[in-house]
Structure formats: C-alpha cells, structure tokens
Tab-separated table of C-alpha atoms in Angstrom:
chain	number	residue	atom	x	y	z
A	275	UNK	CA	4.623	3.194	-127.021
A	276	UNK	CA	4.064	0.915	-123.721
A	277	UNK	CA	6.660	3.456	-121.996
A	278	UNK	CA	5.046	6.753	-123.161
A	279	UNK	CA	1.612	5.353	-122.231
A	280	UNK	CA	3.264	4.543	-118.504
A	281	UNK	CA	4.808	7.572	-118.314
A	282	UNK	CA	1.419	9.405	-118.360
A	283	UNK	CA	-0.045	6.960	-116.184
A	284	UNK	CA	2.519	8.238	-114.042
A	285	UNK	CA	1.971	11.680	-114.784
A	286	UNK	CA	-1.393	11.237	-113.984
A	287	UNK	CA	-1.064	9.507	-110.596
A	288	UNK	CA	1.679	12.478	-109.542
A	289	UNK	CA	-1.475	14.496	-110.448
A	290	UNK	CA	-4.022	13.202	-108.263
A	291	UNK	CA	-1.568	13.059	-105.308
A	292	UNK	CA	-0.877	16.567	-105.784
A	293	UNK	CA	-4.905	17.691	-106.212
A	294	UNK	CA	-5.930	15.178	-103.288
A	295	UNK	CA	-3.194	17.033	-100.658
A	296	UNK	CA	-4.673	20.051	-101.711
A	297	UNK	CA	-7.376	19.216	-100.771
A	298	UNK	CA	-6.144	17.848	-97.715
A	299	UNK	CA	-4.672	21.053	-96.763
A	300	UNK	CA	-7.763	23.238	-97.929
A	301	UNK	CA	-9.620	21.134	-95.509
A	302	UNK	CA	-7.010	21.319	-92.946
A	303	UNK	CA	-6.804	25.106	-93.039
A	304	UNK	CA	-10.940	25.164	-93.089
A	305	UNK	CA	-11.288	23.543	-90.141
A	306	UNK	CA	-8.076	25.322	-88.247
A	307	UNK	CA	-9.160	28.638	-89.327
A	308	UNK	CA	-12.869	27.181	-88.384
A	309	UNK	CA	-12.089	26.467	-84.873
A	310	UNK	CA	-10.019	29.736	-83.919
A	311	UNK	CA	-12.423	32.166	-85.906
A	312	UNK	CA	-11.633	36.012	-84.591
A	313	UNK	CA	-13.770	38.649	-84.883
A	314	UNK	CA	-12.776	42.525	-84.948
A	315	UNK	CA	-13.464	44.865	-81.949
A	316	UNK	CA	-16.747	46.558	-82.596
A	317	UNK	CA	-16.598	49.141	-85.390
A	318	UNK	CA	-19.396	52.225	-85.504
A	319	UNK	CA	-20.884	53.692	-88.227
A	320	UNK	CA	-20.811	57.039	-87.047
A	321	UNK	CA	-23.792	58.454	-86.189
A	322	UNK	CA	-25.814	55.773	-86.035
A	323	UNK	CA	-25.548	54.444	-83.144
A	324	UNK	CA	-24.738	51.120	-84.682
A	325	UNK	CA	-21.761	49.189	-84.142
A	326	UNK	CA	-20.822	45.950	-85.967
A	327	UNK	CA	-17.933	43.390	-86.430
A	328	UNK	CA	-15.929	41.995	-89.935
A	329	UNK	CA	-13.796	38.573	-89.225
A	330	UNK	CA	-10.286	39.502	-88.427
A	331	UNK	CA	-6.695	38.437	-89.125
A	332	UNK	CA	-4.263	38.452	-91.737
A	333	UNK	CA	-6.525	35.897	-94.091
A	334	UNK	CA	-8.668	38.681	-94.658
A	335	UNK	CA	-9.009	41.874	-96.561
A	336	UNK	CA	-10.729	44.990	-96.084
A	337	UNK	CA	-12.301	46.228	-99.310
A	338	UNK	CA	-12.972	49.545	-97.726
A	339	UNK	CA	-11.676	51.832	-94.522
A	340	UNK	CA	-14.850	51.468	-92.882
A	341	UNK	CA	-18.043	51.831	-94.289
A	342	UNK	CA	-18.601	53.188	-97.617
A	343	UNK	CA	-21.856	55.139	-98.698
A	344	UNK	CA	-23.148	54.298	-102.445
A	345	UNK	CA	-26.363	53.939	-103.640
A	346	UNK	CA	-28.671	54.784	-100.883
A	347	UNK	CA	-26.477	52.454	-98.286
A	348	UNK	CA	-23.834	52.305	-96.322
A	349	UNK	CA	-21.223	48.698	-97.166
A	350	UNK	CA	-18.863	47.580	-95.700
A	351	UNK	CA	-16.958	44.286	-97.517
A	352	UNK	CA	-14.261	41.892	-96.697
A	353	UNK	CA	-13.003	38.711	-98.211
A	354	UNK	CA	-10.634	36.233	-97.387
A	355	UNK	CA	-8.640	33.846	-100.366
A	356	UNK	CA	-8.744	30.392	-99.477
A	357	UNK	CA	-7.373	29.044	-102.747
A	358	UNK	CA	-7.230	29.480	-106.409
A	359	UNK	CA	-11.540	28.787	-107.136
A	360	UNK	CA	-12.059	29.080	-102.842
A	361	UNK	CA	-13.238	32.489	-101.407
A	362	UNK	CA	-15.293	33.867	-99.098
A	363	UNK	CA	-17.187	37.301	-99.326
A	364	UNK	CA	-18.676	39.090	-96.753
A	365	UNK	CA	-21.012	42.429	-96.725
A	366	UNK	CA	-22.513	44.357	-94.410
A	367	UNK	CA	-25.411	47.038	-95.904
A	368	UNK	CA	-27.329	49.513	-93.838
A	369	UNK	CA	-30.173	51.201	-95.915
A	370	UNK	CA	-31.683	54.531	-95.476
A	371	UNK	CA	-34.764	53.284	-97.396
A	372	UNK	CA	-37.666	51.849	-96.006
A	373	UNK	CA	-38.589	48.278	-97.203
A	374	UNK	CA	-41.288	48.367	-100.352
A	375	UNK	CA	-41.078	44.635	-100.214
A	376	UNK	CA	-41.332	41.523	-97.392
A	377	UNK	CA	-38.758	40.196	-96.109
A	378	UNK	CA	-39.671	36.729	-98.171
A	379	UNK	CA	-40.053	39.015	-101.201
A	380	UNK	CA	-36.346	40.819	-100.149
A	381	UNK	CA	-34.642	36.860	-99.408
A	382	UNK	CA	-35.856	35.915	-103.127
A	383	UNK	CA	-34.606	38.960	-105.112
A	384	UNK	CA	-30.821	38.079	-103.213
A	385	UNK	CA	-31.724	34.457	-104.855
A	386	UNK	CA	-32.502	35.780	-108.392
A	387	UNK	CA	-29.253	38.002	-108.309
A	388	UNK	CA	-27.129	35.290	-107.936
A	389	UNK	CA	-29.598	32.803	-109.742
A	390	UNK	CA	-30.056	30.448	-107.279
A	391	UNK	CA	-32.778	29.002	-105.105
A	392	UNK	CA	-33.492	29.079	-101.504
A	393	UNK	CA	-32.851	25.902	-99.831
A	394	UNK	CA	-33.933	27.245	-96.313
A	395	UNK	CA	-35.072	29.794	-94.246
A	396	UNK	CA	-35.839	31.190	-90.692
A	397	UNK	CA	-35.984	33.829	-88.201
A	398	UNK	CA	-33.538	33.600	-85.538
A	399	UNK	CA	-32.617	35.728	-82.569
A	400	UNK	CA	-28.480	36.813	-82.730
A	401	UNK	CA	-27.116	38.492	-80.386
A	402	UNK	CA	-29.454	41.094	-79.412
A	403	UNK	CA	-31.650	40.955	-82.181
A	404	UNK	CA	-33.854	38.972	-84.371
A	405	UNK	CA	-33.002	38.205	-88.137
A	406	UNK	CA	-34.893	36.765	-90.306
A	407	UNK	CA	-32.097	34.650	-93.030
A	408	UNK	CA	-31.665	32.363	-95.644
A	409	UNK	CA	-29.346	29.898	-97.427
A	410	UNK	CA	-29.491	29.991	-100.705
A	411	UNK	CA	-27.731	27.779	-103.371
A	412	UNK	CA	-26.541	28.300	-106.921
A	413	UNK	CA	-24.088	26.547	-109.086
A	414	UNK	CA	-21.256	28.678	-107.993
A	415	UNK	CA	-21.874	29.857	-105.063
A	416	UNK	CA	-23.795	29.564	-101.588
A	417	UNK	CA	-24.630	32.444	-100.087
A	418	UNK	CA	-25.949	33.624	-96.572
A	419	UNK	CA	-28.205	36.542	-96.167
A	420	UNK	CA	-30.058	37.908	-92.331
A	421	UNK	CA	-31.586	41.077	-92.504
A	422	UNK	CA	-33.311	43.016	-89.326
A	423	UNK	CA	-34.825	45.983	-88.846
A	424	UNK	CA	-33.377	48.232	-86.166
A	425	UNK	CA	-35.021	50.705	-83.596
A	426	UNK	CA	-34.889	53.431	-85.538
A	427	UNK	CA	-36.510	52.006	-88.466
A	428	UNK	CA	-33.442	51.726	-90.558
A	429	UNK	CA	-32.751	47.939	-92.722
A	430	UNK	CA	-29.624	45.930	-91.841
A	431	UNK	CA	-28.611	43.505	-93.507
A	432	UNK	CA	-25.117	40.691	-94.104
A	433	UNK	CA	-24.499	38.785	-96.800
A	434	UNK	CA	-21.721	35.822	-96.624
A	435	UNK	CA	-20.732	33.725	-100.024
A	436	UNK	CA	-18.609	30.884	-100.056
A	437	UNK	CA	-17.383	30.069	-103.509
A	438	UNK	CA	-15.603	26.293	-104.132
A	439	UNK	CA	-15.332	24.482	-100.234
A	440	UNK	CA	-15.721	26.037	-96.890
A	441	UNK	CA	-19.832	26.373	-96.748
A	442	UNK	CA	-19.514	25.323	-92.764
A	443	UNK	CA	-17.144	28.103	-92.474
A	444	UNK	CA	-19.273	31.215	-93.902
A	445	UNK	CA	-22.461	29.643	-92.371
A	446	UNK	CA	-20.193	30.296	-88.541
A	447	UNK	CA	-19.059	33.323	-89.806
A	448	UNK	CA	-22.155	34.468	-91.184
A	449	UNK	CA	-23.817	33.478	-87.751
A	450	UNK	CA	-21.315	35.143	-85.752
A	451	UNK	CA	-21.230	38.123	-87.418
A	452	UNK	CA	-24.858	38.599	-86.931
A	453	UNK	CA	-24.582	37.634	-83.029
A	454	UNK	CA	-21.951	41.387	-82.983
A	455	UNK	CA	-24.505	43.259	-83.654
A	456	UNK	CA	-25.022	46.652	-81.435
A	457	UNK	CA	-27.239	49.779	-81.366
A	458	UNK	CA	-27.127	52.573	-78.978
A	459	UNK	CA	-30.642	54.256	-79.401
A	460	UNK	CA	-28.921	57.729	-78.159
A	461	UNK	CA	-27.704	58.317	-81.606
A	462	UNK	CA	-27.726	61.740	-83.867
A	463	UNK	CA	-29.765	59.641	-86.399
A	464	UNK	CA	-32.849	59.563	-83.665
A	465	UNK	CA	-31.911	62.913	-82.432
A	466	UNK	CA	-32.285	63.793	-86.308
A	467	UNK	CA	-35.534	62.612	-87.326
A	468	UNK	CA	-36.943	63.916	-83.766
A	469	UNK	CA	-35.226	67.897	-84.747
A	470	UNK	CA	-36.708	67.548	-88.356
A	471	UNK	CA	-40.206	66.561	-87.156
A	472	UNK	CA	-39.893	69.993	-85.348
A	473	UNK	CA	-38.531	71.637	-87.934
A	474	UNK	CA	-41.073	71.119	-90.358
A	475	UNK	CA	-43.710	71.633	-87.825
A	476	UNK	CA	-41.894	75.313	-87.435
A	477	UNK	CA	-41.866	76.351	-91.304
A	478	UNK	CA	-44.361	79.187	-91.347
A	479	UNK	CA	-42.607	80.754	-88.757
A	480	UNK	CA	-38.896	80.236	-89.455
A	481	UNK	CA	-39.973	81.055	-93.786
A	482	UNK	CA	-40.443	84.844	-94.358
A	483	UNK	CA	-43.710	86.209	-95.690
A	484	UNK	CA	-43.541	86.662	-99.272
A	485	UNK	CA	-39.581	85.494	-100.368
A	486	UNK	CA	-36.315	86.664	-99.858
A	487	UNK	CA	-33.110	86.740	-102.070
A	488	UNK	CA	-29.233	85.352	-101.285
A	489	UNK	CA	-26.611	86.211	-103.092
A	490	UNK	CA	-23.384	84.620	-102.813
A	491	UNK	CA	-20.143	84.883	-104.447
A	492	UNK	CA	-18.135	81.217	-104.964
A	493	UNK	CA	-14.073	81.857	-104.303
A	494	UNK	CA	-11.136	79.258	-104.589
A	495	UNK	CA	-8.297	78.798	-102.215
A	496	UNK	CA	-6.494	81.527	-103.752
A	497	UNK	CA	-9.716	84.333	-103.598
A	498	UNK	CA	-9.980	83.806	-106.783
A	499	UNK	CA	-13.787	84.547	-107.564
A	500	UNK	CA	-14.968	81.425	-109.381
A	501	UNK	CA	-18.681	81.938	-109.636
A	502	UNK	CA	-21.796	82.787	-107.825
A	503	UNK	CA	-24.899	81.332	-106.345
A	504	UNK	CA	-28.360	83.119	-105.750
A	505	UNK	CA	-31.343	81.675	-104.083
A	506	UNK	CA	-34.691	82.526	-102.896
A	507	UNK	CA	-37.341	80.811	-100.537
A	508	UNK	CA	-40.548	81.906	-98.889
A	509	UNK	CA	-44.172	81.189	-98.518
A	510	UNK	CA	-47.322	82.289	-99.208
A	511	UNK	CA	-51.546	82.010	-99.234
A	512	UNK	CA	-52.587	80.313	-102.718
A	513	UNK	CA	-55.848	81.366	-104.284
A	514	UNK	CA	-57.410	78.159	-101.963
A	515	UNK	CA	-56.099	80.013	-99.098
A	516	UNK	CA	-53.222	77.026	-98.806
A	517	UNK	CA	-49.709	77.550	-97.048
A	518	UNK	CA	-47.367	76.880	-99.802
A	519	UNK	CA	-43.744	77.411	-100.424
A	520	UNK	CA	-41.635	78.418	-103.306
A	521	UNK	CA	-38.100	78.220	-103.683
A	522	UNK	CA	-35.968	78.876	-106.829
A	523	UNK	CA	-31.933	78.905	-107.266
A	524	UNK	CA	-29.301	79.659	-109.611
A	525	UNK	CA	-25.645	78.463	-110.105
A	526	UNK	CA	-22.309	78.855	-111.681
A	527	UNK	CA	-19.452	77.327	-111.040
A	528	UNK	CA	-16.223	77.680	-113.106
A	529	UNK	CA	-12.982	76.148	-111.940
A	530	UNK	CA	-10.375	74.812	-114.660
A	531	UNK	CA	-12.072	72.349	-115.985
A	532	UNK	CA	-15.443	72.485	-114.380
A	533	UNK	CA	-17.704	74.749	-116.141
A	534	UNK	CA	-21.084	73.673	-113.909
A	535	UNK	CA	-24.681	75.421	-113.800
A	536	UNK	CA	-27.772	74.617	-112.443
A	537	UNK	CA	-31.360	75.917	-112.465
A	538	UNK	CA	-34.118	74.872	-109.827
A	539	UNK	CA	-37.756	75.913	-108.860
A	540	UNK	CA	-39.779	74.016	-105.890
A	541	UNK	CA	-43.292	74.619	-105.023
A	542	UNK	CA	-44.399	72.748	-101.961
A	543	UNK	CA	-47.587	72.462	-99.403
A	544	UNK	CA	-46.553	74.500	-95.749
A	545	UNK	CA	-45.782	70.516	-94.535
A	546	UNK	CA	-43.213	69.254	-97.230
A	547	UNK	CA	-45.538	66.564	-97.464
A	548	UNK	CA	-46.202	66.748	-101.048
A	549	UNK	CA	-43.456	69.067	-103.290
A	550	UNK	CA	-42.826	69.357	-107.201
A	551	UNK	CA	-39.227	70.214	-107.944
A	552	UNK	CA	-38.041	71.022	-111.184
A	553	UNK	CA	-33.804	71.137	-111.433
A	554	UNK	CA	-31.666	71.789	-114.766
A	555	UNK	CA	-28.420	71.043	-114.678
A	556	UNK	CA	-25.349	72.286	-117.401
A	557	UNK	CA	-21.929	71.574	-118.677
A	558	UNK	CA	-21.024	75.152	-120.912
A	559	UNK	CA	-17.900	72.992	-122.131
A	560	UNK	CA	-20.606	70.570	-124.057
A	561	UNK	CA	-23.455	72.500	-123.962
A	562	UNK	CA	-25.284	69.726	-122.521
A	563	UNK	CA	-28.082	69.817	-120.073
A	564	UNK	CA	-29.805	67.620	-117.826
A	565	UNK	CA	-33.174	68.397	-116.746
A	566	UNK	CA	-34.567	66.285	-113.407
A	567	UNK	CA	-37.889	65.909	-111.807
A	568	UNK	CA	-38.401	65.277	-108.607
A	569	UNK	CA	-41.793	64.895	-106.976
A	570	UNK	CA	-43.203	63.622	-103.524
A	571	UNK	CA	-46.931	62.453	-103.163
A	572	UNK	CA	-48.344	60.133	-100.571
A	573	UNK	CA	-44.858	59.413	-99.161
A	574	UNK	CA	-43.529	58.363	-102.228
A	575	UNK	CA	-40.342	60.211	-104.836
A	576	UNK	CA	-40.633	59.754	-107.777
A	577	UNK	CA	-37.367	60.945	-109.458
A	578	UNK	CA	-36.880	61.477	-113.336
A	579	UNK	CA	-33.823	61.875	-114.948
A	580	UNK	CA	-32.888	61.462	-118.793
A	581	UNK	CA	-35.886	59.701	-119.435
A	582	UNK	CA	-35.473	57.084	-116.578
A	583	UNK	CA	-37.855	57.165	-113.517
A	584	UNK	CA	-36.681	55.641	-110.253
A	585	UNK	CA	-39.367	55.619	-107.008
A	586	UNK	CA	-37.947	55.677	-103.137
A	587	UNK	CA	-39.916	55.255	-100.379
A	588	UNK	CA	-39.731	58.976	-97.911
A	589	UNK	CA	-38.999	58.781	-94.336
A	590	UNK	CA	-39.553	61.762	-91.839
A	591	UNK	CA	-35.814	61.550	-91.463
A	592	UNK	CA	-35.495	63.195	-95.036
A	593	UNK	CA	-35.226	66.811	-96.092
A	594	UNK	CA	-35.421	68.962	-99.381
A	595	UNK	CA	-32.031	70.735	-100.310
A	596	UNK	CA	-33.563	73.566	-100.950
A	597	UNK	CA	-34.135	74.062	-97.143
A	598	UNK	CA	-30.764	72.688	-95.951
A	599	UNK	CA	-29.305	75.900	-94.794
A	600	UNK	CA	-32.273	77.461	-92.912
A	601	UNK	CA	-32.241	73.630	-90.951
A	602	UNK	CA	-28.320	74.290	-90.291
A	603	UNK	CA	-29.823	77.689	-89.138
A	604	UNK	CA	-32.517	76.202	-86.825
A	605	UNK	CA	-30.391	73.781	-85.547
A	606	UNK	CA	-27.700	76.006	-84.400
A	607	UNK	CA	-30.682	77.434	-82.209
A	608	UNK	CA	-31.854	74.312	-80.771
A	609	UNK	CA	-31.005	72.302	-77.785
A	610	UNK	CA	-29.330	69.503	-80.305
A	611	UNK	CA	-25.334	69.248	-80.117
A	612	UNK	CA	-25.130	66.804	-82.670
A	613	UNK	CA	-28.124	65.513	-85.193
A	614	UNK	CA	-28.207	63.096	-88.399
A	615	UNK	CA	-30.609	63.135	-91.200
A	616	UNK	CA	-30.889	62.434	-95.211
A	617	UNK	CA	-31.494	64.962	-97.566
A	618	UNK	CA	-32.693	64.951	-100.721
A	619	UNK	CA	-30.354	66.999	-103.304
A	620	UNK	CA	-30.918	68.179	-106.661
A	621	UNK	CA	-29.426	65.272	-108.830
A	622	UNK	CA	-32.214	63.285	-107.351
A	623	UNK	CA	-29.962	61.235	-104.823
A	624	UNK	CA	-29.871	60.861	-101.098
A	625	UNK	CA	-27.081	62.365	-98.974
A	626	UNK	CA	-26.612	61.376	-95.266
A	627	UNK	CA	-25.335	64.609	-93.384
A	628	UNK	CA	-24.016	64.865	-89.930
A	629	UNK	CA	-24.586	68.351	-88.288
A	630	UNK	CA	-22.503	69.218	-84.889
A	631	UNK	CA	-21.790	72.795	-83.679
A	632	UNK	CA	-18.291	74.519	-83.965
A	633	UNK	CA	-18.324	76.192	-80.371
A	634	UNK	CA	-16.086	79.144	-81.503
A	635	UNK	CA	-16.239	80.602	-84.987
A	636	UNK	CA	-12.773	82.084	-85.926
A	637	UNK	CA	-12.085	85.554	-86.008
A	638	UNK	CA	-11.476	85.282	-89.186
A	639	UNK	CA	-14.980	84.958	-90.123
A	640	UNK	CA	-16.600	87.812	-87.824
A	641	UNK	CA	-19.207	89.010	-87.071
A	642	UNK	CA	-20.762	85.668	-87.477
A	643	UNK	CA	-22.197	84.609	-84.252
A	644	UNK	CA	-22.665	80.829	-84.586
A	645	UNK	CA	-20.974	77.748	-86.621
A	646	UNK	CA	-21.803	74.257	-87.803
A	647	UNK	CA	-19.032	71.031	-88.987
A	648	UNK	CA	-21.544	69.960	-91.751
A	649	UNK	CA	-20.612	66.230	-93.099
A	650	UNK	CA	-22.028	65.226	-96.138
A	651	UNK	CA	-21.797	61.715	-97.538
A	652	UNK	CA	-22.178	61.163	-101.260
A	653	UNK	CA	-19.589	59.241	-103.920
A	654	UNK	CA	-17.305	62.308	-103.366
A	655	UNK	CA	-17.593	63.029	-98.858
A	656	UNK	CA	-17.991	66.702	-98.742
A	657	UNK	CA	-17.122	68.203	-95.433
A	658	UNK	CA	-18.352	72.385	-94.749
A	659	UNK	CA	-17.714	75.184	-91.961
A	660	UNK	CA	-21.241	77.327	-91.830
A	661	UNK	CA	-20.935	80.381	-90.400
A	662	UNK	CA	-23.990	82.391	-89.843
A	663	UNK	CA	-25.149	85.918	-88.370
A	664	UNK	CA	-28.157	88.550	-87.973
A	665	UNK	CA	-30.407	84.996	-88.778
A	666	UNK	CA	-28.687	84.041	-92.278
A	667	UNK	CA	-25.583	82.283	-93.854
A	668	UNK	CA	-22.527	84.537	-94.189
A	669	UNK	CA	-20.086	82.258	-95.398
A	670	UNK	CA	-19.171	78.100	-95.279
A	671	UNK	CA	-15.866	76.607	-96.330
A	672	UNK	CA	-16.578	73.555	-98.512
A	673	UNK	CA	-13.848	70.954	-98.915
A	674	UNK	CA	-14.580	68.456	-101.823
A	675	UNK	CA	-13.213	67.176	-105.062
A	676	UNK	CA	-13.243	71.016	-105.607
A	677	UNK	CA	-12.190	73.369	-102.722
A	678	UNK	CA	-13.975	76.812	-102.645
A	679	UNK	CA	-15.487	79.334	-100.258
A	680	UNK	CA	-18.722	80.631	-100.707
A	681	UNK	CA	-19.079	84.183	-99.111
A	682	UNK	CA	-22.702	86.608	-99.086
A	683	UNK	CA	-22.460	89.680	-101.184
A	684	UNK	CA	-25.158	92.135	-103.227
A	685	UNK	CA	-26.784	91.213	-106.480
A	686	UNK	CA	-25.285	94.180	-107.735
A	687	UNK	CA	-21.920	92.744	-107.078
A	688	UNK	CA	-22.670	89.563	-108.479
A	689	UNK	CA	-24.010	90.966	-112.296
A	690	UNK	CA	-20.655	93.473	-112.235
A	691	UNK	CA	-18.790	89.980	-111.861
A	692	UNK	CA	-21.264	87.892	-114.116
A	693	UNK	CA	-23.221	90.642	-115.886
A	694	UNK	CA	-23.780	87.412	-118.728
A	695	UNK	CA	-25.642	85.886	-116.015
A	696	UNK	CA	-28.672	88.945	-116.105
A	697	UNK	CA	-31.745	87.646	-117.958
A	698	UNK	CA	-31.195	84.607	-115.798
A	699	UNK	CA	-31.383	86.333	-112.769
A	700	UNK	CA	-33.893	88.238	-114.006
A	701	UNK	CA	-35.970	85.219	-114.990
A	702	UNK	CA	-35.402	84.094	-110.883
A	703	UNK	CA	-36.704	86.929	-109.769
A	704	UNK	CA	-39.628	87.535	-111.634
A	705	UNK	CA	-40.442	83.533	-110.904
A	706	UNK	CA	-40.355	84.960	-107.332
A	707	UNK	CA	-42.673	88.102	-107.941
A	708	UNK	CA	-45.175	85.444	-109.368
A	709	UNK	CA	-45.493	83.920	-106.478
A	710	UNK	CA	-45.854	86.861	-104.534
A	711	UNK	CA	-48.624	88.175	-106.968
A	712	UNK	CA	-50.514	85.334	-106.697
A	713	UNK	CA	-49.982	85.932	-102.742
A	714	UNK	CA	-51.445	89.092	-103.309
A	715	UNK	CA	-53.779	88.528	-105.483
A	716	UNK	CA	-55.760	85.348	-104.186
A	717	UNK	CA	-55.870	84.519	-107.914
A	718	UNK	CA	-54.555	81.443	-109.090
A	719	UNK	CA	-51.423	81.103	-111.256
C-alpha cells in the first residue's frame, strides 16, 4: 500500500513538472512572439479607400481571403493557437450602417455578448486616427474592442480576445493593429454617395412621364430560355399635385432545381425620401411564399419579413433596387469612372455594389453603345456585364450561384414562351394604368 501510495506521489510530481514547463514554454513563446510581433503589408478593402493590417506569420490563420461581407459588414478574422485552452482572435468589421447607439452604449453591448464587464476605457489617437476602446473582462475571455468613425461616415471597428494566457500580447496586437490604419478619401465609396446625391436630385427628368414597360427574357449558358423578367417605373402628379413614383416587377426563374418568382410594387415621393415597397417572393416546388415589407420614413427602414421586423438606419449612400439599372444608366453618362454605393434589394438586405465602365462593349453584344462591370456583394458575390443602347438595358451577363443572361425582347414574346404567366402580367399592367389614371385624373386612388 506504502508503494502504490508513492508511486502516485510520483506520478503526481512527474505531473506538475510537466504542466509547470508548459507553462514555461507558453510564456517563453508569449514573450518571443511578443517582442518580434509582424504585421501584414497593408490590405484594401476595395473601394473604400481603406486599407488595414492582420498580424502575420505562420502562427496565424486567415479565416477568410480578405474581407468577407455578411450581415450589413464587411470582416475580416484571424487567429493564432497558442496551446490547447490558449488562443487569440482577432476581427476587423467595417459597417455600412450608421450608429443608432453611443459609442459607451456600442462598448457595453460587446460586454453583454461575451458577458463580461468593462474594466476600462478611453479614447486614444492610433496611427492616424482616434479610437475610442475598451478592455473588457469575463470568465473566459478578455477581449479588446476600438471603434472610429472614418471620413466618410462609415463605423470601423477591431476586436482582439485572448482566451487562457497571453492578455499583454492581444492588448500589443490589438494596439498595433489599430496604429495600421489607412484611408484614402479619393475612394468610389465618396465618389458614390456624391453621384447618388445627383442622381436623385435628377429623377423627374431621367423617369418618363406616365410609366414604361421592360421585358426581358432570362437564358442559361446554353440559350436555353429559362424564364423572364418584366418591369415598369415612372412618375406622376398625385391628386395633391405631389411628384411620386411607381414601380412594379415580375419574375420567373426556372433552372433545375430553382423554381423562383417574385412580385413587387413601390410607390415613392419624387426624392426617395420616404417609399412603401411591397415584394412577394415564391418557391413553385413548395408552393411557399414570402411576402416582405419594406418602408422608409424619416430616414429610417423598417423591414418586415415572416412576421419579424428589423429597423436600419438610411444613409444617402443607399439606393432602391427598383432603380438600380436606370443609376447604371446615369452613371455610364456621367463624368464618374468608378463609383460605390449600397442598395437596398428586395429580400430586405443591403448589397454593396461597385460600378466601373467596360470601355469597349463586344461585338457580340451590338448595337449597344455603352457597358458597365457591376460587382455586387451579398452571401453569394454576384458579378454582371450591362450593356445598354437608345437610353435602356439591352442585355447583362450575370455570373452567380446560377449563371444566366438576361436579354430585352416584346411582351408578346414573353406570353408565347410563358403564356401561364398572363393574368399576372396583366395584373402589372393594369397596377401601372392605375397610376396613370390617377395621373390623369387628379383624383386620388
């Protein structure tokens, strides 16, 4: 019994020795990795202007290739392993909403996520810029957080954690980090919110009196038709004598086993200042559908979706869908080579999209006279070729989780394709001749 109760004694000193080196060598490879901390060469988020730095070296791993866009921001993550319960996190996030709280009010919601407490806080200048930050404390982890707001109006923000030893560490990396911090204020997001100011200055004259009607046909890669889409927009004197604009639309999409469809109508002042949009969208395979709401008073969406209502602040850098290709249009005619701006699509998200001109259409796609690389960032990055002539869209190539063309065509064409699709046209249309009544008419609706 004496020898068994040694022999754990033993056991337990070998034990010790082999948690206390370690720890020795955690602390070791702390402070080495402390003292020779590298950061990356500056890395843009295109079209921004803004250029920032992640820590560097074979410790740590990217959790993206570059930034990612998801939720209303752009992230981009790292971490680096330090042992089994040891890790560090870091996260850059640049929002394309506007603050609708303080920054205290923003520092104590990071608390409450992790459920700690904040043990300080300051503002600081870094770099070129001030932050205000915070340390904040909770039983598993210590956290780092600095957020600024840059020129353009647009949130930054960088988050380190430190799980287990190593909180000297992420505070110098979370300090240096914020010190790499650089924005070019000749950026397509400024240039953006300066050609959309315009643009919506411009509406009664670029919108045609009373409403006109697109028809497009949807093809595959193989010109295999695939569906259709059909829009109208306009504007019109309400029985107030008001500017207002309506715009309806109507798709179908069928490709293997995507059988999509969506309804909309919009009704909006001249100004896009205040806008009602009402979008149903389909799945034929389940006969489900999803109606949305979206609405904008006093700067404010309000977006309802299956019963669940979400609010987002509205900058003058965003933009309707429903007006997305007559602003490719415009800007193809302005003085802009390359803008940036947010629009709002129908499933009630936000979508960053990059414009730049494509100096010479192919011949492929004649007669159309002018072109535009159209980026779009959502969950799935959607990348289009617009090609437009005699003032309207002709055709785009869309590349996407689904790959199709969409070409202009007659409505007579499109109900010999999809003659199933009539009463709903039908029902379009004759939401369009309301509007134009009431035009007429000076009487209200």
């Amino acid at each position: 019994m004496d020898q068994e109760k040694l022999r754990r004694l033993g056991l337990d000193k070998v034990a010790f020795l082999v948690l206390l080196l370690l720890g020795f060598v955690l602390a070791k490879f702390i402070i080495s990795y402390g003292s020779k901390l590298e950061l990356s060469q500056p890395l843009a988020l295109k079209g921004t202007g803004l250029e920032v730095s992640v820590p560097f070296g074979d410790s740590w791993k990217r959790l993206s290739n570059g930034f990612k866009y998801e939720n209303n921001e752009f992230t981009f993550s790292c971490l680096m392993q330090i042992s089994g319960d040891s890790v560090i996190t870091m996260q850059w996030h640049y929002s394309l909403l506007p603050a609708t709280k303080t920054v205290p009010e923003r520092l104590q919601a990071e608390a409450e996520s992790i459920k700690g407490r904040i043990e300080s806080s300051a503002s600081e200048k870094f770099g070129d810029y001030n932050f205000d930050y915070a340390k904040i404390v909770s039983e598993k982890i210590t956290a780092f957080y600095g957020t600024t707001v840059l020129p353009d109006g647009r949130i930054l923000m960088l988050g380190v954690g430190q799980s287990g030893r190593g909180v000297d560490l992420a505070e110098k990396i979370f300090r240096n980090l914020l010190a790499s911090v650089k924005y070019n204020p000749d950026n397509p997001v400024v240039k953006g919110a300066e050609f959309l100011k315009t643009f919506k200055t411009s509406l009664g004259t670029l919108l045609p009196q009373g409403t006109s009607q697109n028809y497009y046909r949807l093809k595959d890669t193989r010109g295999t038709s695939i569906g259709f889409t059909t829009d109208s927009i306009g504007h019109f004197t309400d029985a107030n004598e008001n500017s207002v604009i309506s715009a309806a639309g109507l798709l179908f999409l069928s490709s293997g086993f995507n059988v999509f469809t969506e309804q909309s109508i919009f009704y909006s002042n001249i100004s896009l200042s205040k806008f009602d949009w009402i979008v149903k969208q389909g799945d034929l395979r389940t006969n489900r559908e999803v109606p949305i709401h979206i609405q904008l008073n006093d700067q404010m969406l309000t977006i309802q979706k299956q019963n669940i209502a979400e609010k987002l602040g509205f900058t003058g850098s965003m933009l309707p869908e429903p007006f997305f290709d007559l602003a490719v249009e415009a800007f193809l005619k302005s003085n802009f080579d390359s803008v940036m701006f947010d629009v709002v699509i129908s499933e009630g998200k936000i979508a960053p999209v990059i414009l730049s001109r494509i100096n010479s259409p192919e011949t492929s796609v004649l007669p159309a006279e002018s072109a535009a690389n159209v980026e779009l960032f959502t969950t799935t990055p959607t990348t289009q070729k617009m090609y437009f002539g005699e003032s309207k869209l002709l055709s785009a190539d869309v590349q996407s989780g689904l790959s199709y063309r969409i070409e202009r065509t007659s409505r007579a064409d499109i109900i010999a394709d999809f003659p199933q699709w009539l009463d709903k046209i039908q029902q379009m249309e004759q939401y369009r001749l309301k509007k134009d009544v009431k035009k007429q008419s000076g009487k209200a609706e």
